[in-house]
């Protein structure tokens, strides 16, 4: 009897909490509607003009990015190109690869998708064997290695698939989440929770921070 009474009391409390939340939401909506009802034509025109300017600014920025090669996943041929791109674009995602690595081809597939979605960053790939100075300087030994560059500084790296569950079938969204950890790309999801639910073989997926990235590439400034 006491148990049923306790359950009823808990249910009543939940009902009150839900009702309170609904009332608060209704009050917020009513307040917004009231604000719009008080606006005259000049106020609405000012809002439209402000929105139009924002859209124009975004379009101009997108065109600027496009002129710099954003929106494509290009293969660069030497270290000089890498330095030039890092100076022109404030955010760069560069995959170091070798032709004989199957996992590098997996990364290429995901990067090709991400470059179309994230115009704010430049996506490129560089054959590590053609960039021995850079590979040695940044201690790039495992393929693929993805360097994350911001304002001409290497701020992070993804070495192999350690941070991607150590599985070949990770989803593009997981790589996107990992790249976004240091705001090299814009991300609207939850940065504290990796989207591992999309991986088919969930038993293999263990997300872990790669401690070597802090050792080798924490704010490494690029100078050609």
PDB file of C-alpha atoms in Angstrom:
ATOM      1  CA  UNK A   1       0.000   0.000   0.000  1.00  0.00           C
ATOM      2  CA  UNK A   2       2.781   2.380   0.990  1.00  0.00           C
ATOM      3  CA  UNK A   3       4.601   1.532  -2.236  1.00  0.00           C
ATOM      4  CA  UNK A   4       1.562   2.432  -4.356  1.00  0.00           C
ATOM      5  CA  UNK A   5       1.151   5.685  -2.409  1.00  0.00           C
ATOM      6  CA  UNK A   6       4.789   6.579  -3.075  1.00  0.00           C
ATOM      7  CA  UNK A   7       4.386   5.812  -6.805  1.00  0.00           C
ATOM      8  CA  UNK A   8       1.270   7.974  -6.962  1.00  0.00           C
ATOM      9  CA  UNK A   9       3.104  10.844  -5.268  1.00  0.00           C
ATOM     10  CA  UNK A  10       6.024  10.533  -7.699  1.00  0.00           C
ATOM     11  CA  UNK A  11       3.640  10.485 -10.662  1.00  0.00           C
ATOM     12  CA  UNK A  12       1.856  13.573  -9.349  1.00  0.00           C
ATOM     13  CA  UNK A  13       5.192  15.358  -8.999  1.00  0.00           C
ATOM     14  CA  UNK A  14       6.156  14.406 -12.558  1.00  0.00           C
ATOM     15  CA  UNK A  15       2.809  15.670 -13.854  1.00  0.00           C
ATOM     16  CA  UNK A  16       3.354  19.005 -12.117  1.00  0.00           C
ATOM     17  CA  UNK A  17       6.873  19.313 -13.526  1.00  0.00           C
ATOM     18  CA  UNK A  18       5.659  18.579 -17.064  1.00  0.00           C
ATOM     19  CA  UNK A  19       2.777  21.011 -16.684  1.00  0.00           C
ATOM     20  CA  UNK A  20       5.167  23.672 -15.438  1.00  0.00           C
ATOM     21  CA  UNK A  21       7.514  23.121 -18.370  1.00  0.00           C
ATOM     22  CA  UNK A  22       4.626  23.349 -20.830  1.00  0.00           C
ATOM     23  CA  UNK A  23       3.394  26.575 -19.235  1.00  0.00           C
ATOM     24  CA  UNK A  24       6.890  28.066 -19.435  1.00  0.00           C
ATOM     25  CA  UNK A  25       7.166  27.154 -23.124  1.00  0.00           C
ATOM     26  CA  UNK A  26       3.736  28.616 -23.848  1.00  0.00           C
ATOM     27  CA  UNK A  27       4.696  31.830 -22.059  1.00  0.00           C
ATOM     28  CA  UNK A  28       7.878  32.112 -24.159  1.00  0.00           C
ATOM     29  CA  UNK A  29       5.952  31.559 -27.404  1.00  0.00           C
ATOM     30  CA  UNK A  30       3.277  34.071 -26.368  1.00  0.00           C
ATOM     31  CA  UNK A  31       5.968  36.632 -25.595  1.00  0.00           C
ATOM     32  CA  UNK A  32       7.582  36.168 -29.027  1.00  0.00           C
ATOM     33  CA  UNK A  33       4.216  36.410 -30.780  1.00  0.00           C
ATOM     34  CA  UNK A  34       3.381  39.559 -28.859  1.00  0.00           C
ATOM     35  CA  UNK A  35       6.710  41.089 -29.906  1.00  0.00           C
ATOM     36  CA  UNK A  36       6.029  40.391 -33.574  1.00  0.00           C
ATOM     37  CA  UNK A  37       2.455  41.674 -33.325  1.00  0.00           C
ATOM     38  CA  UNK A  38       3.752  45.032 -32.087  1.00  0.00           C
ATOM     39  CA  UNK A  39       6.133  45.397 -35.021  1.00  0.00           C
ATOM     40  CA  UNK A  40       5.207  47.697 -37.836  1.00  0.00           C
ATOM     41  CA  UNK A  41       6.208  47.371 -41.493  1.00  0.00           C
ATOM     42  CA  UNK A  42       9.467  49.271 -40.934  1.00  0.00           C
ATOM     43  CA  UNK A  43      10.523  46.857 -38.185  1.00  0.00           C
ATOM     44  CA  UNK A  44       9.803  43.833 -40.373  1.00  0.00           C
ATOM     45  CA  UNK A  45      11.654  45.422 -43.281  1.00  0.00           C
ATOM     46  CA  UNK A  46      14.685  46.012 -41.038  1.00  0.00           C
ATOM     47  CA  UNK A  47      14.665  42.334 -40.034  1.00  0.00           C
ATOM     48  CA  UNK A  48      14.427  41.254 -43.670  1.00  0.00           C
ATOM     49  CA  UNK A  49      17.264  43.591 -44.661  1.00  0.00           C
ATOM     50  CA  UNK A  50      19.474  42.316 -41.833  1.00  0.00           C
ATOM     51  CA  UNK A  51      18.795  38.724 -42.852  1.00  0.00           C
ATOM     52  CA  UNK A  52      19.530  39.519 -46.497  1.00  0.00           C
ATOM     53  CA  UNK A  53      22.888  41.070 -45.574  1.00  0.00           C
ATOM     54  CA  UNK A  54      23.766  37.997 -43.522  1.00  0.00           C
ATOM     55  CA  UNK A  55      22.956  35.725 -46.466  1.00  0.00           C
ATOM     56  CA  UNK A  56      24.991  37.903 -48.833  1.00  0.00           C
ATOM     57  CA  UNK A  57      27.950  37.835 -46.465  1.00  0.00           C
ATOM     58  CA  UNK A  58      27.755  34.038 -46.202  1.00  0.00           C
ATOM     59  CA  UNK A  59      27.605  33.724 -49.984  1.00  0.00           C
ATOM     60  CA  UNK A  60      30.623  36.000 -50.401  1.00  0.00           C
ATOM     61  CA  UNK A  61      32.552  33.943 -47.837  1.00  0.00           C
ATOM     62  CA  UNK A  62      31.622  30.724 -49.600  1.00  0.00           C
ATOM     63  CA  UNK A  63      32.848  32.146 -52.909  1.00  0.00           C
ATOM     64  CA  UNK A  64      36.092  33.213 -51.249  1.00  0.00           C
ATOM     65  CA  UNK A  65      36.556  29.673 -49.924  1.00  0.00           C
ATOM     66  CA  UNK A  66      35.758  28.233 -53.357  1.00  0.00           C
ATOM     67  CA  UNK A  67      38.438  30.435 -54.949  1.00  0.00           C
ATOM     68  CA  UNK A  68      40.936  28.986 -52.463  1.00  0.00           C
ATOM     69  CA  UNK A  69      40.013  25.437 -53.434  1.00  0.00           C
ATOM     70  CA  UNK A  70      37.636  24.666 -50.580  1.00  0.00           C
ATOM     71  CA  UNK A  71      34.926  22.141 -51.372  1.00  0.00           C
ATOM     72  CA  UNK A  72      37.403  19.816 -53.099  1.00  0.00           C
ATOM     73  CA  UNK A  73      39.757  17.099 -51.888  1.00  0.00           C
ATOM     74  CA  UNK A  74      42.928  17.748 -53.844  1.00  0.00           C
ATOM     75  CA  UNK A  75      46.185  15.839 -54.083  1.00  0.00           C
ATOM     76  CA  UNK A  76      49.148  18.149 -53.651  1.00  0.00           C
ATOM     77  CA  UNK A  77      52.545  17.067 -54.901  1.00  0.00           C
ATOM     78  CA  UNK A  78      55.094  18.663 -52.595  1.00  0.00           C
ATOM     79  CA  UNK A  79      55.800  20.358 -49.296  1.00  0.00           C
ATOM     80  CA  UNK A  80      55.834  23.841 -50.809  1.00  0.00           C
ATOM     81  CA  UNK A  81      52.165  23.502 -51.765  1.00  0.00           C
ATOM     82  CA  UNK A  82      51.367  22.379 -48.237  1.00  0.00           C
ATOM     83  CA  UNK A  83      52.940  25.505 -46.735  1.00  0.00           C
ATOM     84  CA  UNK A  84      51.259  27.795 -49.260  1.00  0.00           C
ATOM     85  CA  UNK A  85      47.812  26.317 -48.617  1.00  0.00           C
ATOM     86  CA  UNK A  86      48.324  26.505 -44.835  1.00  0.00           C
ATOM     87  CA  UNK A  87      49.022  30.234 -45.168  1.00  0.00           C
ATOM     88  CA  UNK A  88      46.072  30.993 -47.451  1.00  0.00           C
ATOM     89  CA  UNK A  89      43.423  28.919 -45.650  1.00  0.00           C
ATOM     90  CA  UNK A  90      43.026  29.365 -41.913  1.00  0.00           C
ATOM     91  CA  UNK A  91      41.764  25.782 -41.455  1.00  0.00           C
ATOM     92  CA  UNK A  92      43.315  22.821 -43.260  1.00  0.00           C
ATOM     93  CA  UNK A  93      42.791  19.061 -43.021  1.00  0.00           C
ATOM     94  CA  UNK A  94      45.665  17.174 -44.661  1.00  0.00           C
ATOM     95  CA  UNK A  95      45.838  13.402 -45.060  1.00  0.00           C
ATOM     96  CA  UNK A  96      49.344  11.967 -45.408  1.00  0.00           C
ATOM     97  CA  UNK A  97      49.222   8.727 -47.358  1.00  0.00           C
ATOM     98  CA  UNK A  98      51.191   6.134 -49.285  1.00  0.00           C
ATOM     99  CA  UNK A  99      49.903   4.382 -52.392  1.00  0.00           C
ATOM    100  CA  UNK A 100      50.229   0.877 -50.952  1.00  0.00           C
ATOM    101  CA  UNK A 101      48.009   1.488 -47.903  1.00  0.00           C
ATOM    102  CA  UNK A 102      44.414   0.245 -48.130  1.00  0.00           C
ATOM    103  CA  UNK A 103      43.444   2.290 -45.085  1.00  0.00           C
ATOM    104  CA  UNK A 104      44.589   5.460 -46.841  1.00  0.00           C
ATOM    105  CA  UNK A 105      42.006   4.740 -49.531  1.00  0.00           C
ATOM    106  CA  UNK A 106      39.343   4.402 -46.828  1.00  0.00           C
ATOM    107  CA  UNK A 107      40.287   7.840 -45.505  1.00  0.00           C
ATOM    108  CA  UNK A 108      40.134   9.259 -49.035  1.00  0.00           C
ATOM    109  CA  UNK A 109      36.513   8.141 -49.361  1.00  0.00           C
ATOM    110  CA  UNK A 110      35.467   9.864 -46.127  1.00  0.00           C
ATOM    111  CA  UNK A 111      37.473  13.017 -46.846  1.00  0.00           C
ATOM    112  CA  UNK A 112      35.852  13.317 -50.274  1.00  0.00           C
ATOM    113  CA  UNK A 113      32.451  13.436 -48.572  1.00  0.00           C
ATOM    114  CA  UNK A 114      33.517  15.805 -45.800  1.00  0.00           C
ATOM    115  CA  UNK A 115      35.097  18.409 -48.082  1.00  0.00           C
ATOM    116  CA  UNK A 116      31.712  18.966 -49.743  1.00  0.00           C
ATOM    117  CA  UNK A 117      29.987  19.416 -46.401  1.00  0.00           C
ATOM    118  CA  UNK A 118      32.590  21.619 -44.724  1.00  0.00           C
ATOM    119  CA  UNK A 119      33.484  24.518 -46.994  1.00  0.00           C
ATOM    120  CA  UNK A 120      35.065  26.288 -44.014  1.00  0.00           C
ATOM    121  CA  UNK A 121      38.148  24.041 -44.187  1.00  0.00           C
ATOM    122  CA  UNK A 122      40.521  23.051 -47.000  1.00  0.00           C
ATOM    123  CA  UNK A 123      40.864  19.286 -47.469  1.00  0.00           C
ATOM    124  CA  UNK A 124      44.039  17.995 -49.125  1.00  0.00           C
ATOM    125  CA  UNK A 125      46.179  14.856 -49.356  1.00  0.00           C
ATOM    126  CA  UNK A 126      49.952  14.536 -49.646  1.00  0.00           C
ATOM    127  CA  UNK A 127      52.060  11.486 -50.408  1.00  0.00           C
ATOM    128  CA  UNK A 128      54.385  11.141 -47.411  1.00  0.00           C
ATOM    129  CA  UNK A 129      57.116   9.659 -49.613  1.00  0.00           C
ATOM    130  CA  UNK A 130      57.187  12.914 -51.592  1.00  0.00           C
ATOM    131  CA  UNK A 131      57.394  15.039 -48.440  1.00  0.00           C
ATOM    132  CA  UNK A 132      60.282  13.492 -46.452  1.00  0.00           C
ATOM    133  CA  UNK A 133      61.251  16.765 -44.749  1.00  0.00           C
ATOM    134  CA  UNK A 134      57.735  17.407 -43.473  1.00  0.00           C
ATOM    135  CA  UNK A 135      57.161  13.791 -42.476  1.00  0.00           C
ATOM    136  CA  UNK A 136      60.415  13.736 -40.517  1.00  0.00           C
ATOM    137  CA  UNK A 137      59.855  17.131 -38.922  1.00  0.00           C
ATOM    138  CA  UNK A 138      56.321  16.271 -37.773  1.00  0.00           C
ATOM    139  CA  UNK A 139      57.269  12.666 -36.897  1.00  0.00           C
ATOM    140  CA  UNK A 140      54.705  11.159 -39.264  1.00  0.00           C
ATOM    141  CA  UNK A 141      55.367   7.423 -39.204  1.00  0.00           C
ATOM    142  CA  UNK A 142      51.957   5.744 -39.396  1.00  0.00           C
ATOM    143  CA  UNK A 143      49.785   5.853 -42.522  1.00  0.00           C
ATOM    144  CA  UNK A 144      47.313   7.359 -42.812  1.00  0.00           C
ATOM    145  CA  UNK A 145      47.990  10.352 -40.591  1.00  0.00           C
ATOM    146  CA  UNK A 146      45.643  13.321 -40.783  1.00  0.00           C
ATOM    147  CA  UNK A 147      47.077  16.679 -39.744  1.00  0.00           C
ATOM    148  CA  UNK A 148      44.690  19.351 -38.493  1.00  0.00           C
ATOM    149  CA  UNK A 149      46.051  22.833 -39.140  1.00  0.00           C
ATOM    150  CA  UNK A 150      44.626  26.091 -37.848  1.00  0.00           C
ATOM    151  CA  UNK A 151      46.175  29.506 -38.468  1.00  0.00           C
ATOM    152  CA  UNK A 152      49.343  27.842 -39.814  1.00  0.00           C
ATOM    153  CA  UNK A 153      49.733  25.730 -36.652  1.00  0.00           C
ATOM    154  CA  UNK A 154      49.385  21.964 -36.438  1.00  0.00           C
ATOM    155  CA  UNK A 155      46.997  21.711 -33.507  1.00  0.00           C
ATOM    156  CA  UNK A 156      46.090  18.033 -33.664  1.00  0.00           C
ATOM    157  CA  UNK A 157      46.560  14.810 -35.602  1.00  0.00           C
ATOM    158  CA  UNK A 158      44.681  11.578 -36.211  1.00  0.00           C
ATOM    159  CA  UNK A 159      47.188   8.728 -36.391  1.00  0.00           C
ATOM    160  CA  UNK A 160      45.959   5.601 -38.126  1.00  0.00           C
ATOM    161  CA  UNK A 161      42.518   4.481 -36.970  1.00  0.00           C
ATOM    162  CA  UNK A 162      43.253   4.582 -33.227  1.00  0.00           C
ATOM    163  CA  UNK A 163      40.764   7.405 -32.659  1.00  0.00           C
ATOM    164  CA  UNK A 164      38.239   5.872 -35.050  1.00  0.00           C
ATOM    165  CA  UNK A 165      37.559   2.644 -33.215  1.00  0.00           C
ATOM    166  CA  UNK A 166      40.428   0.670 -34.797  1.00  0.00           C
ATOM    167  CA  UNK A 167      38.024  -0.628 -37.414  1.00  0.00           C
ATOM    168  CA  UNK A 168      37.909  -0.124 -41.169  1.00  0.00           C
ATOM    169  CA  UNK A 169      34.136   0.365 -41.288  1.00  0.00           C
ATOM    170  CA  UNK A 170      33.810   3.515 -39.199  1.00  0.00           C
ATOM    171  CA  UNK A 171      31.211   6.008 -40.510  1.00  0.00           C
ATOM    172  CA  UNK A 172      32.101   9.374 -42.010  1.00  0.00           C
ATOM    173  CA  UNK A 173      30.291  11.013 -39.096  1.00  0.00           C
ATOM    174  CA  UNK A 174      32.856   9.567 -36.669  1.00  0.00           C
ATOM    175  CA  UNK A 175      35.782  11.071 -38.572  1.00  0.00           C
ATOM    176  CA  UNK A 176      33.840  14.326 -38.806  1.00  0.00           C
ATOM    177  CA  UNK A 177      33.327  14.312 -35.024  1.00  0.00           C
ATOM    178  CA  UNK A 178      37.011  13.603 -34.403  1.00  0.00           C
ATOM    179  CA  UNK A 179      38.193  16.404 -36.721  1.00  0.00           C
ATOM    180  CA  UNK A 180      35.767  18.815 -35.041  1.00  0.00           C
ATOM    181  CA  UNK A 181      37.278  18.302 -31.577  1.00  0.00           C
ATOM    182  CA  UNK A 182      39.606  21.270 -32.104  1.00  0.00           C
ATOM    183  CA  UNK A 183      37.112  23.327 -34.140  1.00  0.00           C
ATOM    184  CA  UNK A 184      38.940  22.821 -37.415  1.00  0.00           C
ATOM    185  CA  UNK A 185      35.474  22.286 -38.892  1.00  0.00           C
ATOM    186  CA  UNK A 186      32.081  23.507 -37.703  1.00  0.00           C
ATOM    187  CA  UNK A 187      30.048  20.873 -35.882  1.00  0.00           C
ATOM    188  CA  UNK A 188      26.433  21.057 -34.761  1.00  0.00           C
ATOM    189  CA  UNK A 189      26.361  17.758 -32.854  1.00  0.00           C
ATOM    190  CA  UNK A 190      27.505  16.785 -29.360  1.00  0.00           C
ATOM    191  CA  UNK A 191      31.299  16.907 -29.205  1.00  0.00           C
ATOM    192  CA  UNK A 192      31.325  14.984 -25.913  1.00  0.00           C
ATOM    193  CA  UNK A 193      29.706  11.862 -27.429  1.00  0.00           C
ATOM    194  CA  UNK A 194      31.142  10.130 -30.523  1.00  0.00           C
ATOM    195  CA  UNK A 195      28.495   8.919 -32.989  1.00  0.00           C
ATOM    196  CA  UNK A 196      29.551   5.280 -32.700  1.00  0.00           C
ATOM    197  CA  UNK A 197      26.002   3.945 -33.001  1.00  0.00           C
ATOM    198  CA  UNK A 198      26.401   4.007 -36.776  1.00  0.00           C
ATOM    199  CA  UNK A 199      29.250   1.489 -36.742  1.00  0.00           C
ATOM    200  CA  UNK A 200      28.021  -1.983 -37.657  1.00  0.00           C
ATOM    201  CA  UNK A 201      30.574  -3.962 -35.647  1.00  0.00           C
ATOM    202  CA  UNK A 202      30.102  -2.094 -32.391  1.00  0.00           C
ATOM    203  CA  UNK A 203      32.218  -4.521 -30.374  1.00  0.00           C
ATOM    204  CA  UNK A 204      35.332  -3.302 -32.161  1.00  0.00           C
ATOM    205  CA  UNK A 205      34.685   0.362 -31.527  1.00  0.00           C
ATOM    206  CA  UNK A 206      36.620   1.861 -28.646  1.00  0.00           C
ATOM    207  CA  UNK A 207      37.123   5.611 -28.864  1.00  0.00           C
ATOM    208  CA  UNK A 208      40.379   6.694 -27.279  1.00  0.00           C
ATOM    209  CA  UNK A 209      42.493   9.813 -27.294  1.00  0.00           C
ATOM    210  CA  UNK A 210      45.810   9.348 -29.057  1.00  0.00           C
ATOM    211  CA  UNK A 211      48.345  10.649 -26.551  1.00  0.00           C
ATOM    212  CA  UNK A 212      51.051  10.745 -29.223  1.00  0.00           C
ATOM    213  CA  UNK A 213      49.323  13.677 -30.900  1.00  0.00           C
ATOM    214  CA  UNK A 214      49.996  15.923 -27.889  1.00  0.00           C
ATOM    215  CA  UNK A 215      53.619  14.789 -27.836  1.00  0.00           C
ATOM    216  CA  UNK A 216      54.278  15.409 -31.530  1.00  0.00           C
ATOM    217  CA  UNK A 217      51.956  18.134 -32.735  1.00  0.00           C
ATOM    218  CA  UNK A 218      50.641  20.414 -30.030  1.00  0.00           C
ATOM    219  CA  UNK A 219      50.608  23.851 -31.627  1.00  0.00           C
ATOM    220  CA  UNK A 220      53.513  23.142 -33.968  1.00  0.00           C
ATOM    221  CA  UNK A 221      54.087  26.258 -36.054  1.00  0.00           C
ATOM    222  CA  UNK A 222      54.669  25.715 -39.751  1.00  0.00           C
ATOM    223  CA  UNK A 223      57.505  27.612 -41.369  1.00  0.00           C
ATOM    224  CA  UNK A 224      58.601  26.881 -44.906  1.00  0.00           C
TER     225      UNK A 224
END
